[in-house]
Each structure stands twice: as structure tokens, then as C-alpha cells.
Coordinates of C-alpha atoms in Angstrom, one line a residue:
Chain A
M1 CA -105.0 59.2 238.0
I2 CA -101.4 57.8 237.8
P3 CA -100.6 57.7 234.1
G4 CA -99.6 54.4 232.6
K5 CA -96.5 53.5 230.5
T6 CA -94.6 56.1 228.6
P7 CA -95.7 56.2 224.9
Y8 CA -92.0 56.6 224.0
L9 CA -91.1 53.0 225.1
S10 CA -89.8 50.7 222.4
V11 CA -89.9 47.0 222.4
K12 CA -86.8 45.0 221.6
G13 CA -86.6 43.8 218.0
T14 CA -84.0 41.2 217.0
I15 CA -82.6 41.1 213.5
R16 CA -83.6 37.8 212.0
S17 CA -82.2 38.4 208.5
I18 CA -80.5 41.1 206.5
V19 CA -80.9 40.9 202.7
P20 CA -78.8 43.4 200.7
M21 CA -80.8 44.9 197.9
A22 CA -79.6 47.4 195.3
Q23 CA -77.1 50.0 196.3
D24 CA -77.3 51.1 199.9
N25 CA -80.7 49.5 200.6
Y26 CA -81.0 46.5 202.9
L27 CA -84.2 44.6 203.8
F28 CA -84.2 43.9 207.5
D29 CA -86.4 41.3 209.0
F30 CA -87.0 41.7 212.8
T31 CA -88.7 39.4 215.3
E32 CA -90.2 40.8 218.4
R33 CA -91.7 38.8 221.2
T34 CA -94.5 41.0 222.6
G35 CA -96.6 41.0 219.4
S36 CA -97.2 44.7 219.8
L37 CA -96.1 45.3 216.2
S38 CA -98.1 42.6 214.6
G39 CA -101.1 43.8 212.5
C40 CA -99.2 46.7 210.8
R41 CA -101.4 47.9 208.0
P42 CA -100.0 48.9 204.6
G43 CA -98.7 52.5 204.7
Q44 CA -98.1 52.6 208.4
F45 CA -94.7 53.2 209.9
V46 CA -92.6 52.3 213.0
E47 CA -89.9 54.2 214.9
L48 CA -86.7 52.3 214.8
W49 CA -84.2 53.0 217.6
V50 CA -80.5 52.3 217.7
P51 CA -79.7 53.1 221.3
G52 CA -77.0 55.7 221.7
V53 CA -77.5 56.9 218.1
G54 CA -81.1 57.8 217.6
E55 CA -84.5 56.9 216.2
C56 CA -86.0 57.2 212.7
P57 CA -89.4 56.5 211.2
I58 CA -89.4 53.7 208.7
S59 CA -92.5 52.5 206.8
V60 CA -93.5 48.9 207.0
C61 CA -92.9 47.1 203.8
S62 CA -94.8 43.9 204.2
G63 CA -98.5 43.6 203.9
R64 CA -98.7 40.2 205.5
V65 CA -99.5 39.5 209.1
S66 CA -96.6 37.4 210.3
E67 CA -94.4 37.0 213.3
S68 CA -91.7 39.2 211.8
I69 CA -91.7 42.7 210.7
Q70 CA -89.9 43.8 207.5
L71 CA -88.3 47.2 207.0
M72 CA -86.5 48.3 203.9
V73 CA -83.8 50.7 205.0
R74 CA -81.5 53.0 203.0
R75 CA -78.2 53.9 204.5
A76 CA -78.6 57.7 204.6
G77 CA -77.9 59.2 208.0
R78 CA -76.4 58.3 211.4
V79 CA -79.2 55.9 212.6
T80 CA -79.3 53.9 209.4
S81 CA -75.5 53.8 209.2
A82 CA -75.4 52.3 212.7
L83 CA -78.1 49.8 211.7
F84 CA -76.1 48.8 208.7
N85 CA -73.2 47.9 211.0
M86 CA -75.3 45.4 212.9
S87 CA -75.6 41.7 212.3
E88 CA -78.2 39.0 212.5
G89 CA -79.1 38.4 216.2
D90 CA -78.4 42.0 217.2
S91 CA -81.3 44.1 218.7
V92 CA -82.8 47.5 218.2
G93 CA -85.8 49.2 219.7
L94 CA -89.1 49.3 217.7
R95 CA -92.3 51.1 218.5
G96 CA -95.5 51.5 216.6
P97 CA -97.2 50.9 214.3
Y98 CA -98.2 54.5 213.8
G99 CA -100.4 56.4 211.3
Q100 CA -103.4 55.7 209.3
G101 CA -102.0 53.8 206.3
F102 CA -103.7 53.3 203.0
P103 CA -107.5 52.7 203.2
M104 CA -107.4 49.1 201.9
E105 CA -111.0 48.4 202.8
A106 CA -112.2 51.4 200.8
F107 CA -110.1 50.2 197.8
K108 CA -111.8 46.9 197.7
G109 CA -114.1 46.2 194.7
R110 CA -112.2 48.8 192.7
D111 CA -109.3 49.0 190.3
L112 CA -106.2 49.9 192.2
V113 CA -103.2 51.8 190.7
M114 CA -100.1 51.7 192.8
V115 CA -97.4 54.4 192.1
A116 CA -94.0 54.1 193.6
G117 CA -91.0 56.3 193.1
G118 CA -87.6 55.3 194.4
L119 CA -87.6 54.0 198.0
G120 CA -91.4 54.7 198.0
V121 CA -91.6 51.2 196.6
A122 CA -91.2 49.9 200.2
P123 CA -94.6 51.0 201.6
I124 CA -96.2 50.3 198.2
R125 CA -95.0 46.7 198.4
S126 CA -97.2 46.3 201.5
V127 CA -100.1 47.5 199.4
W128 CA -99.5 45.1 196.5
Q129 CA -98.9 42.2 198.9
Y130 CA -102.1 42.9 200.6
A131 CA -104.0 43.3 197.4
L132 CA -102.5 40.0 195.9
D133 CA -103.3 38.2 199.2
H134 CA -106.9 39.3 198.8
R135 CA -106.9 39.2 195.0
E136 CA -110.5 38.4 194.4
E137 CA -111.6 41.4 196.4
F138 CA -110.0 43.9 194.0
G139 CA -110.5 44.9 190.4
R140 CA -107.6 45.4 188.1
L141 CA -104.2 45.9 189.8
V142 CA -101.7 48.2 188.2
L143 CA -98.2 48.7 189.6
I144 CA -96.1 51.6 188.4
Y145 CA -92.5 51.9 189.7
G146 CA -90.0 54.5 188.7
M147 CA -86.4 55.0 189.8
R148 CA -83.5 57.1 188.9
H149 CA -81.0 54.5 187.8
T150 CA -81.6 51.0 186.4
N151 CA -79.4 49.5 189.2
D152 CA -81.6 51.1 191.9
I153 CA -84.3 48.5 191.5
L154 CA -85.5 47.0 194.8
F155 CA -87.2 43.7 195.4
R156 CA -85.7 42.4 192.1
Q157 CA -86.3 38.7 193.0
E158 CA -89.9 39.5 193.9
F159 CA -90.5 41.3 190.7
K160 CA -89.3 38.4 188.7
F161 CA -92.2 36.4 190.1
L162 CA -94.6 39.3 190.0
L163 CA -93.9 39.9 186.3
R164 CA -95.1 36.4 185.5
R165 CA -98.5 36.9 187.1
R166 CA -101.3 37.7 184.8
D167 CA -103.5 39.3 187.6
I168 CA -101.3 42.4 188.0
D169 CA -100.0 44.8 185.4
I170 CA -96.5 46.0 186.1
F171 CA -94.7 49.0 184.6
I172 CA -91.1 49.8 185.6
A173 CA -88.9 52.6 184.4
A174 CA -85.6 54.2 185.2
E175 CA -84.4 57.5 184.1
E176 CA -80.8 56.4 183.3
V177 CA -78.9 53.2 182.6
V178 CA -76.3 52.8 185.3
G179 CA -74.4 49.7 186.1
P180 CA -73.0 46.7 184.2
A181 CA -76.1 45.8 182.4
L182 CA -79.9 46.1 182.5
P183 CA -81.2 43.9 185.2
P184 CA -83.2 40.9 184.0
I185 CA -86.4 42.8 184.5
A186 CA -88.5 44.3 181.8
M187 CA -87.8 48.0 182.3
Q188 CA -88.0 51.1 180.1
L189 CA -86.3 54.4 180.2
G190 CA -88.4 57.2 181.5
R191 CA -90.2 58.5 184.5
V192 CA -93.2 57.5 186.6
T193 CA -95.3 60.1 184.8
D194 CA -94.4 58.5 181.4
L195 CA -95.6 55.1 182.7
L196 CA -98.8 56.6 184.1
R197 CA -99.6 58.0 180.6
Q198 CA -99.0 54.6 179.0
A199 CA -100.9 52.4 181.4
E200 CA -104.5 51.6 181.0
I201 CA -106.1 53.5 183.9
S202 CA -109.9 53.6 184.4
S203 CA -111.2 56.9 185.6
D204 CA -112.8 55.3 188.7
S205 CA -109.6 53.7 189.9
C206 CA -108.2 54.2 193.3
V207 CA -104.6 55.3 193.4
A208 CA -101.9 54.8 196.1
V209 CA -98.8 56.9 195.7
C210 CA -95.5 57.0 197.6
G211 CA -92.3 58.6 196.4
P212 CA -90.0 61.5 196.9
P213 CA -91.8 64.8 197.6
V214 CA -91.0 66.4 194.2
M215 CA -92.8 63.6 192.4
Y216 CA -96.3 64.3 193.8
K217 CA -97.2 67.4 191.9
Y218 CA -96.4 65.7 188.5
V219 CA -98.1 62.5 189.4
I220 CA -101.3 64.4 190.5
D221 CA -101.2 66.3 187.2
V222 CA -101.1 63.2 185.1
L223 CA -103.7 61.4 187.1
K224 CA -106.0 64.4 186.5
E225 CA -105.3 64.2 182.8
R226 CA -106.4 60.6 183.1
N227 CA -109.7 61.8 184.7
V228 CA -109.0 60.1 188.0
D229 CA -111.2 61.6 190.7
E230 CA -109.2 63.6 193.3
A231 CA -111.0 61.9 196.1
N232 CA -109.5 58.5 195.0
I233 CA -105.9 59.7 195.0
H234 CA -104.2 58.7 198.2
L235 CA -100.7 60.0 198.9
S236 CA -98.3 59.0 201.6
L237 CA -96.5 62.3 202.6
E238 CA -92.9 62.4 203.6
R239 CA -92.2 64.2 206.9
H240 CA -89.8 63.6 209.7
M241 CA -92.1 62.0 212.3
K242 CA -89.8 62.2 215.3
C243 CA -92.1 61.1 218.0
G244 CA -94.8 59.4 216.0
I245 CA -97.6 60.2 218.4
G246 CA -98.6 63.8 217.6
K247 CA -96.5 65.7 220.2
C248 CA -93.1 66.8 218.8
G249 CA -94.5 69.0 216.0
H250 CA -91.9 68.1 213.4
C251 CA -94.4 66.5 211.0
F252 CA -97.0 69.2 211.3
I253 CA -98.8 70.0 208.0
G254 CA -101.2 72.9 208.2
G255 CA -103.5 71.8 211.0
K256 CA -102.6 68.2 211.1
F257 CA -100.0 65.9 212.4
N258 CA -98.7 63.7 209.6
C259 CA -97.9 60.9 212.1
K260 CA -101.5 60.7 213.4
A261 CA -103.8 62.0 210.6
G262 CA -101.4 60.7 207.9
P263 CA -99.0 59.8 206.5
V264 CA -101.6 58.8 203.9
F265 CA -104.0 61.5 202.9
A266 CA -106.7 61.6 200.2
L267 CA -105.8 64.5 197.9
P268 CA -108.9 66.7 198.8
E269 CA -107.8 66.7 202.5
I270 CA -104.6 68.4 201.8
K271 CA -104.7 70.2 198.5
H272 CA -105.5 73.5 200.0
V273 CA -103.1 73.2 202.9
P274 CA -100.0 75.4 202.4
E275 CA -96.8 73.5 201.9
A276 CA -98.5 70.0 202.0
I277 CA -97.3 69.1 198.5
E278 CA -95.0 71.8 197.3
C279 CA -91.5 71.6 198.6
D280 CA -88.1 73.0 197.9
A281 CA -85.8 70.3 196.8
A282 CA -82.3 70.2 198.2
S283 CA -82.5 74.0 198.7
L284 CA -79.9 73.8 201.5
Q285 CA -77.5 71.3 200.2
G286 CA -74.1 72.3 201.4
G287 CA -75.8 75.1 203.2
L288 CA -76.5 76.2 206.6
E289 CA -76.8 73.0 208.6
Chain B
M1 CA -124.4 75.5 244.5
L2 CA -121.8 78.1 243.9
S3 CA -118.5 77.3 245.6
P4 CA -117.7 79.6 248.4
T5 CA -115.5 82.7 247.8
Y6 CA -113.0 84.0 250.3
F7 CA -111.1 87.1 251.3
L8 CA -107.4 87.2 252.3
P9 CA -106.2 90.4 253.9
K10 CA -102.7 91.2 252.6
E11 CA -101.1 91.2 256.0
R12 CA -102.1 87.6 256.3
F13 CA -100.5 86.5 253.1
P14 CA -97.5 84.9 254.9
D15 CA -100.0 82.6 256.6
F16 CA -101.5 81.7 253.3
L17 CA -98.0 81.1 251.9
N18 CA -97.3 78.7 254.8
A19 CA -100.5 76.8 253.9
L20 CA -99.2 76.5 250.4
K21 CA -95.8 75.4 251.6
S22 CA -97.4 72.6 253.7
L23 CA -98.5 71.1 250.4
G24 CA -95.2 71.1 248.6
Q25 CA -92.5 73.3 247.1
V26 CA -93.8 76.7 246.3
F27 CA -92.6 78.6 243.1
A28 CA -93.5 82.2 242.4
P29 CA -92.3 85.1 240.2
V30 CA -89.0 86.5 241.5
K31 CA -87.3 89.6 240.2
V32 CA -84.0 88.4 238.6
S33 CA -82.8 91.6 236.9
K34 CA -83.9 95.2 236.5
Q35 CA -86.7 94.3 234.2
S36 CA -87.1 90.6 234.2
Y37 CA -88.9 88.0 236.4
S38 CA -88.6 84.3 236.6
F39 CA -90.6 81.6 238.4
K40 CA -88.3 80.4 241.2
A41 CA -88.6 78.5 244.5
V42 CA -89.6 80.8 247.3
E43 CA -89.5 80.5 251.1
K44 CA -90.7 84.0 252.2
A45 CA -93.5 86.3 251.0
S46 CA -90.9 89.1 250.6
E47 CA -89.2 87.1 247.8
I48 CA -92.3 87.2 245.6
A49 CA -92.5 89.8 243.0
F50 CA -96.3 90.4 243.1
E51 CA -95.9 93.2 240.4
A52 CA -94.4 90.7 237.9
L53 CA -96.4 90.7 234.7
R54 CA -94.6 88.3 232.4
T55 CA -91.9 86.0 233.5
I56 CA -89.1 85.2 231.1
L57 CA -90.3 81.6 230.7
P58 CA -93.9 80.6 231.1
P59 CA -94.8 78.0 233.8
K60 CA -94.8 75.2 231.2
K61 CA -91.1 74.7 232.3
F62 CA -92.3 72.9 235.5
F63 CA -94.1 70.2 233.6
Y64 CA -92.3 70.2 230.4
P65 CA -88.6 70.8 231.2
Q66 CA -86.1 72.0 228.6
S67 CA -84.5 68.6 228.7
E68 CA -85.7 65.3 230.2
T69 CA -84.9 61.6 229.8
L70 CA -87.8 59.5 228.6
V71 CA -86.4 56.1 228.0
K72 CA -83.2 54.3 229.0
F73 CA -81.2 51.5 227.4
E74 CA -79.4 49.8 230.3
D75 CA -77.6 46.4 230.3
G76 CA -79.2 45.5 227.0
E77 CA -82.7 46.3 228.2
I78 CA -85.1 49.1 227.2
K79 CA -86.5 50.7 230.3
E80 CA -89.0 53.4 231.0
C81 CA -87.6 56.4 232.9
I82 CA -89.9 57.3 235.7
E83 CA -89.1 60.1 238.0
E84 CA -91.4 60.5 241.0
P85 CA -92.2 64.3 241.0
V86 CA -92.2 66.4 244.1
F87 CA -95.5 68.2 244.6
K88 CA -95.2 71.7 243.3
V89 CA -97.3 74.8 244.0
I90 CA -97.0 77.4 241.3
F91 CA -98.1 80.8 242.7
G92 CA -98.8 84.0 240.7
V93 CA -99.8 82.6 237.3
H94 CA -101.7 85.2 235.3
P95 CA -104.8 84.4 233.0
C96 CA -102.7 84.2 229.8
D97 CA -100.4 81.6 231.3
L98 CA -103.4 79.7 232.8
A99 CA -104.9 79.5 229.3
G100 CA -101.4 78.4 228.1
L101 CA -101.3 75.6 230.6
G102 CA -104.8 74.6 229.6
I103 CA -103.6 74.2 226.0
M104 CA -100.5 72.3 227.0
D105 CA -102.8 70.0 229.0
T106 CA -104.9 69.2 226.0
I107 CA -101.9 68.5 223.8
F108 CA -100.1 66.2 226.3
E109 CA -103.4 64.5 227.5
D110 CA -104.4 63.7 223.9
S111 CA -104.1 59.9 223.3
P112 CA -101.5 58.5 223.7
G113 CA -101.1 60.7 226.9
D114 CA -97.6 62.0 227.6
T115 CA -96.9 60.3 230.9
H116 CA -93.8 62.5 231.6
Y117 CA -95.8 65.7 231.4
L118 CA -99.0 64.3 233.1
R119 CA -97.1 62.8 236.0
K120 CA -95.6 66.2 236.9
R121 CA -98.8 68.1 236.1
R122 CA -100.9 65.9 238.3
T123 CA -98.7 66.5 241.3
S124 CA -99.0 70.2 241.2
M125 CA -101.3 73.0 242.2
I126 CA -101.7 76.2 240.2
I127 CA -102.5 79.5 242.1
G128 CA -103.6 82.2 239.6
L129 CA -103.2 85.9 240.3
S130 CA -104.9 88.8 238.6
C131 CA -102.9 91.5 236.8
M132 CA -103.3 94.8 235.0
P133 CA -102.2 94.8 231.3
D134 CA -99.2 96.7 229.9
K135 CA -98.7 98.0 226.4
H136 CA -97.9 94.5 225.1
C137 CA -100.7 92.5 226.6
F138 CA -103.5 91.4 224.3
C139 CA -105.1 88.4 226.1
Q140 CA -108.4 90.2 225.7
S141 CA -108.1 89.9 221.9
M142 CA -107.4 86.2 222.2
G143 CA -110.2 85.6 224.6
T144 CA -107.9 84.4 227.3
D145 CA -108.2 87.4 229.7
C146 CA -110.5 85.6 232.1
P147 CA -109.3 82.5 233.9
E148 CA -111.2 79.4 232.6
K149 CA -109.0 76.4 233.0
G150 CA -105.6 75.2 233.9
Y151 CA -105.7 76.4 237.6
D152 CA -106.8 75.3 241.1
V153 CA -107.3 78.6 242.9
F154 CA -107.5 82.2 241.6
L155 CA -106.6 85.4 243.6
T156 CA -107.9 88.8 242.5
D157 CA -106.1 91.8 243.9
I158 CA -108.7 94.1 245.5
E159 CA -106.3 96.6 247.1
D160 CA -106.1 95.6 250.8
G161 CA -106.5 92.0 250.1
Y162 CA -107.3 89.2 247.7
F163 CA -110.7 87.9 246.6
I164 CA -110.2 84.1 246.3
E165 CA -112.0 81.5 244.2
G166 CA -111.4 77.8 244.2
K167 CA -111.7 75.9 240.9
S168 CA -110.6 72.3 241.3
S169 CA -111.4 70.0 244.3
Q170 CA -107.9 70.2 245.6
G171 CA -108.1 74.0 245.3
Q172 CA -111.4 74.1 247.2
K173 CA -110.0 71.9 249.9
L174 CA -107.0 74.2 250.3
L175 CA -109.3 77.1 250.8
A176 CA -111.6 75.3 253.1
D177 CA -108.7 74.3 255.3
A178 CA -107.2 77.8 255.3
F179 CA -110.6 79.1 256.2
A180 CA -110.9 76.7 259.1
D181 CA -107.4 77.8 260.2
K182 CA -108.7 81.4 260.1
V183 CA -106.2 82.5 257.4
L184 CA -109.1 83.3 255.1
E185 CA -112.4 85.0 255.7
R186 CA -115.6 84.6 253.8
A187 CA -115.9 87.2 251.0
R188 CA -118.4 89.9 251.9
E189 CA -120.6 92.0 249.6
A190 CA -118.1 94.9 249.7
H191 CA -115.3 92.5 248.5
K192 CA -117.5 91.2 245.7
D193 CA -118.2 94.7 244.6
R194 CA -114.5 95.5 244.5
Y195 CA -113.9 92.3 242.7
K196 CA -116.4 93.2 240.0
R197 CA -115.0 96.7 239.8
F198 CA -111.5 95.3 239.3
W199 CA -112.5 93.1 236.4
L200 CA -114.4 95.9 234.8
D201 CA -111.5 98.3 235.2
R202 CA -109.2 95.7 233.8
S203 CA -111.2 95.1 230.7
E204 CA -111.0 98.9 230.0
A205 CA -107.3 99.0 230.6
F206 CA -106.1 97.2 227.5
E207 CA -104.0 99.5 225.3
T208 CA -103.6 97.2 222.3
G209 CA -105.5 94.5 220.5
F210 CA -107.4 93.5 217.4
K211 CA -110.7 92.1 216.3
V212 CA -110.8 88.3 216.5
D213 CA -114.0 87.2 214.8
N214 CA -112.3 86.9 211.4
L215 CA -108.8 85.9 212.5
R216 CA -108.7 82.5 210.8
S217 CA -110.1 83.5 207.5
T218 CA -107.8 86.5 207.5
M219 CA -104.8 84.3 208.0
D220 CA -106.0 82.2 205.1
L221 CA -106.9 85.1 202.8
E222 CA -103.7 87.1 203.5
W223 CA -101.4 84.1 203.2
E224 CA -99.6 85.9 200.3
N225 CA -99.6 89.4 201.9
P226 CA -96.3 91.2 201.3
V227 CA -95.9 91.8 205.0
W228 CA -94.7 88.2 205.4
E229 CA -91.8 88.8 203.1
E230 CA -90.9 92.0 204.9
L231 CA -90.9 90.2 208.3
G232 CA -89.1 87.1 206.9
D233 CA -86.3 89.4 205.6
R234 CA -85.7 90.7 209.1
C235 CA -86.1 87.3 210.9
L236 CA -82.9 86.0 212.3
S237 CA -84.3 82.5 212.9
C238 CA -82.9 82.7 216.4
G239 CA -85.9 80.9 217.8
N240 CA -86.4 83.2 220.8
C241 CA -90.1 83.4 220.2
T242 CA -90.7 79.7 220.8
P243 CA -89.2 78.9 224.3
V244 CA -90.9 81.9 225.7
C245 CA -94.3 81.0 224.3
P246 CA -96.7 79.4 226.9
T247 CA -98.0 77.0 224.2
C248 CA -94.9 76.1 222.1
Y249 CA -94.4 72.5 222.8
C250 CA -92.3 71.2 219.9
F251 CA -89.4 69.1 220.8
D252 CA -86.5 67.1 219.4
L253 CA -85.6 63.6 220.5
V254 CA -81.9 62.9 220.9
D255 CA -79.8 60.0 222.2
V256 CA -77.2 60.5 224.8
A257 CA -74.8 57.6 224.8
A258 CA -73.0 56.7 228.0
L259 CA -69.3 57.6 228.0
S260 CA -68.5 53.9 228.1
S261 CA -70.5 52.9 225.1
K262 CA -69.5 52.5 221.5
Q263 CA -71.4 54.3 218.8
D264 CA -73.1 51.1 217.6
G265 CA -75.9 50.7 219.9
S266 CA -74.1 48.2 222.1
G267 CA -73.8 50.3 225.3
D268 CA -76.0 52.2 227.7
A269 CA -77.9 55.2 226.4
E270 CA -80.6 57.6 227.2
R271 CA -83.4 58.9 224.9
R272 CA -84.0 62.5 225.8
R273 CA -86.3 65.2 224.6
E274 CA -85.2 68.8 224.3
W275 CA -87.2 71.9 223.4
D276 CA -86.9 72.6 219.7
S277 CA -88.0 75.5 217.6
C278 CA -89.9 75.5 214.3
Q279 CA -87.8 78.6 213.5
F280 CA -84.6 76.6 213.1
V281 CA -83.7 75.8 209.5
G282 CA -83.7 72.0 209.8
F283 CA -87.0 71.7 211.6
A284 CA -89.1 70.6 208.6
K285 CA -86.3 68.9 206.7
V286 CA -86.9 65.3 205.5
A287 CA -85.0 62.5 203.9
G288 CA -83.3 63.4 200.6
D289 CA -82.6 67.0 201.8
Y290 CA -86.1 68.2 201.0
N291 CA -87.1 71.1 203.2
F292 CA -90.7 72.1 203.5
R293 CA -89.8 75.5 205.1
P294 CA -86.4 76.5 203.7
G295 CA -86.5 80.2 204.3
P296 CA -87.1 82.4 207.4
V297 CA -90.3 83.7 205.8
D298 CA -91.7 80.1 205.5
R299 CA -90.9 79.3 209.1
L300 CA -92.2 82.6 210.5
K301 CA -95.4 82.3 208.6
F302 CA -95.8 78.8 209.8
W303 CA -95.4 79.9 213.4
Y304 CA -97.9 82.8 213.0
R305 CA -100.3 80.4 211.4
H306 CA -100.0 77.9 214.2
K307 CA -100.6 80.6 216.8
L308 CA -103.4 82.5 215.2
H309 CA -105.1 79.9 213.0
G310 CA -104.0 76.9 214.9
F311 CA -105.2 73.5 215.2
D312 CA -108.5 73.7 213.4
D313 CA -108.2 70.2 212.4
A314 CA -106.3 68.6 215.2
Y315 CA -107.8 70.3 218.2
G316 CA -110.0 73.2 217.2
F317 CA -108.3 76.1 218.9
K318 CA -105.9 78.9 218.3
T319 CA -102.7 78.6 220.4
C320 CA -101.8 82.3 221.0
V321 CA -102.8 83.4 224.5
G322 CA -101.8 87.1 224.1
C323 CA -99.1 87.2 226.8
G324 CA -96.8 89.4 224.6
R325 CA -93.6 87.4 225.5
C326 CA -92.7 86.9 221.8
T327 CA -93.0 90.6 221.2
V328 CA -90.7 91.6 224.0
S329 CA -88.2 88.9 223.3
C330 CA -87.8 89.3 219.6
P331 CA -84.4 90.9 218.8
S332 CA -85.7 92.1 215.4
G333 CA -89.0 93.5 216.6
I334 CA -91.0 91.4 214.2
D335 CA -93.0 89.2 216.5
D336 CA -95.5 92.0 217.1
I337 CA -98.6 89.9 216.7
V338 CA -101.0 92.8 217.2
K339 CA -99.3 94.9 214.6
V340 CA -99.2 92.1 212.1
V341 CA -102.8 91.1 212.6
N342 CA -103.9 94.7 212.2
I343 CA -101.9 95.0 208.9
L344 CA -103.6 91.8 207.6
Q345 CA -107.0 92.9 208.7
V346 CA -106.7 96.3 207.0
A347 CA -105.5 94.6 203.8
R348 CA -108.5 92.2 203.9
Q349 CA -110.9 95.0 204.6
E350 CA -109.6 97.0 201.6
K351 CA -110.2 93.9 199.4
D352 CA -113.7 93.4 200.9
E353 CA -114.6 97.0 200.2
G354 CA -113.2 96.7 196.7
Q355 CA -115.6 93.8 195.9
P356 CA -118.8 94.7 194.0
K357 CA -121.7 94.5 196.3

């Protein structure tokens, strides 16, 4: 009769390390004592709370079960700016993990194509880490990563090692050269869609996609050109999941809560839902809000 | 066995009110201006506006207040904010609002249960009251005109008294006690006849409505109907339609830092939820300034879809209960659900007839 604990209660997460990545992106490593966040699956997210400032949903970017939880955060708004002012040893609130994540079990035994755009590389990293940790259970692995500027590349050190592996094919591209020099990473000029056209992709591959909302329509079009079955295309949809537990309504897509039913959907589940994929980019910049 | 039904003569209503007051604080519709009513705490029967049809805000406000603190950050620790609720008796809730409470219950009970709502809801009693529809009522079209869930006791006005049914066990206990105290009588055949007559008369009394059997498919098929643009052009995005809706539950979560704290997460703070509206421009905005519903027409359509097409996937029901509050509170006169549905249905019918057989 008497309800239990509030579902909005965070646990205390302590910053163990902060690694500055490209531009305004830092990789935060948190420890948390209760263990409630261990077992995050690739594609799931947590709510990060800076008390007095606010909460924001951040996707988990490590596919390994360990005592710490890694979040790649871009300084963009109030909450992330406050987080960037913190130091190792400081604490935040964390709750989760939420959402369904990528269906890694269903991907097993198949070729897996991972498509990341911009900061979308963070959740996709949890997918490749998982796949590489269970390498013999997957077919070919293809990783496609596109970004706007050459100096936006995230996980640069990790890519140096990944590019030496023979059991994963990696394609990286940036739209523009910005910065002192090309990073020591094999990279071409172009977009994610260009890479998708170059890569060898078997039509029965499974695909995991995460990137900015505008990218999806074009990625889907190219995957269809490559005869990939719609049912095998899994997209992580961007919405502002404010509560994370299917109550606040901010992430509602058609008849579904992105935070509970998603954020990862197979294309057939959402292709007929109004406004699931189409969006108006920066329509209100400098506008009403 | 059917649960017993009772009769309460109107002159004995004050005694019934006393029985309610012995359980907790009683709230009922009170006249607050020439033409508006509001659920407020009452002491005497004379304060209650029995004629009230729709209150400004639906009774959701008792269990889901406009603003409430969920979690606190105090002395460096994260703590749950638990408020022990006072037992509330809400009197005079009409069938549309009962259906609304039923929908709110489903949403907040769904796992993980919202303890803040549930704690308040489970220390309450809901007393339903019959009503006669006015020109904006269309609960009949939405199938919410007969009380089904969300209440403990229901009173049907049969002229000189009330025909009373108990639904929940706490409701039945209240009635059994009031019967033992001679406040209530057992309902007799004559009362039952008048009760049946009332509900028949009521079902004939609706002035407005629409066919519901094809509502969902109509919403899908008429998604590009020009009426949406017309309505969107007139929508002010004021968000009036959402707080007055018995089933609008969307909220924002905001932090309120203690005056003494610095804006870096080092001081005490509260995490609070506040009613939000899908009609506001930033509601569906995401990182990178993408907006999934940038224009008033996108947001209005979304709201209509949620109400009339609803949660097919998440819960399987429509969320409009036909109370007419949005219609009367819309400053642009565009939240006329009945009118919009009729326009869509006519458009669909014309297309159907145009199809080769």
C-alpha cells in the first residue's frame, strides 16, 4: 500500500577522472558505491544531476561492466557547464540506467555496421567495445564515424589502437579541415553517407546508428541503397528525456516514450510515426526562447 | 452479490458531510466568480456549489500539484522528499473527471510508480456526483459518461435526494457506517426507478458530440487535413488547454538552489517538478537546437493526437474525457474538439465515398 522510494532519487557519483577530449568534450569517469548503475547496456542512458543547476540525460559510452561509469559530455548548456567547472573528487547525482539500448544479443552472429555522427560516437563506442569484447560472437565489424571538423575527433587515442586491429574496419571522415593539422588518424574529407557508400556492407548486416537528428534521413536512404533490410536498422533517437521514466512527456514520440520504449528503435517501429525522424534543424536559433 | 445501494434525502446532506469530515479534509466545488467554480476546502454544505459543472482546474491538482519538491540535496547528501499527506475527501467529481483520475492513476502507477502522486492518491476518497451536460460536454462521445473507475462512492441526484453506490472497499465502509448512523436509508424500488430514469434522460440530453468508432484511423488519415494549418495559424501557444485538462500530466523538472548556495552544485538545492505544456515552443527541443515541433500547428496537432489517438502503444487508450474545459478556456476558440473531429470525419467520409467500390 505505501509506495516505496521515489523513482527520481539519484545516487551519488564521484568524479574519478576527467579526460579532456577534442573541443568542449570531456570524458568523465564516475565511481558510485551502491552498484545501481553497473550493468548499463550499450545505448542506454543515465540522468546526471548537478544539484542546484539541473539534470540532463547522457548516454553511457562504455560497453564494459566495471566499477566506474563513463560519460562523454559536451559543454553545451547550464548543467554541462557546471559539470565542467567540477574537479576530480567532486560529486554529482546519477540515476538510471534507462531505456532499451541496442539489441546486442540479436546482433550476434551477424555482420554489424556502426554509424556514428559527431557526439553520437559516445553511445556507439559502447557498442564497439561490447562487440570487440565478444568478438568471436559477431561477424564482420564495420565502424563509420563522421564529424564536422577534423579537430572534432573524439577518442583519438582509442582510435589509434583500433585502427591497428584487423578484426574491425574503420572509416572516419570530417567535412572540413580545421585546426593546426590533420590528426594522426586516417581520415578523409566527406560525410557519413560517403563512407557508407564506400564501405563493404553485406545486405544482411545489422546497423546501429547514433548522430544528430538531421543525419538519420540520409543514412537511412543510403542503407536502403545498399539493400539493408529496414528491420535490421537500429536508430538511437535524440529527445530530451527529462524524467527518464515515462512520466514527464518531453520525449514522447507518437504513442511511445523515447525514454522507456527507446531511445533505440528498429526502423519499422517508427517509420510511420509522425515527427519521429523528420525534424526542423535550428529553426528557432536566435528566436523565441 | 451486488453491493447495497442507499438513498440520502437532501435535508440530511449536512449529516453526510459530517461523516465525510470525520475522515479528513473535505474539498468540493465552490463558486469563485460569476461563472467559474473551483475545488476548495469546505466546512458547511451551504458552501458547496452543487450546480457546478466544470471547475477551472480538474481534481488532478490534489494529487499532482502545480509544483512539488521530489528530491533534496542537503549537507552534501541526496535525500528523498517525503511529505506525509493529509487524508482528503474530494466531493462532487463528475464522470468525466473520474475517468480523468483513472487515466492519471494508470500513468503514475505504471512502473516505476510515481510515489509522490501515489502517496497522495492513496490517502484520499473520491465522491462522484451526477451532472447534466451543457453545450460543451461530450463525455458521451468519449465513452466516459458513466462512472467506471477512479472513485469510491457515487451520488446520483434524483430530485429530493441522492441514490448512492459504493465502489471501493473504503467507499462501501463509509456508506455502511453512515447507514448504521441512520444518515442513509436503503434505496427502495422507487429510488431505483428514478435513478434509471435520470441516466436515460441524461443520455438523451447531450447537445454535441461525434462518432467515435473511427476516431483513431481518422486522426491518422487526416493528419494532413488543411484544418490543422488553419487552427495552427490562430493558436497563441498560450498553453491554457493543458493545465485545465484532467489528463494532461506533462511536467518540467527544475532545480531550486538555496539562497546560500553557489551555482556550482556545492550548496543545498531542491529538485522540483512543475506543470509544463506541450504547447510551449521549447517543449520538444533537443540538444543542438533541433526542434521536433517548431510551429504552433505542430504542437497543436500533437496535443490533439495525444488526446484523441492517444497512447495506442504505451497504454492503449485515448486521453480525452470530453469535459469541455479546453474548449471554454481557449482564448482563440480553436480547442473545439467536437468541431474539429466533425470536420475531419466529414473530410474522411468524402474521401471514402470518392473511392471506387
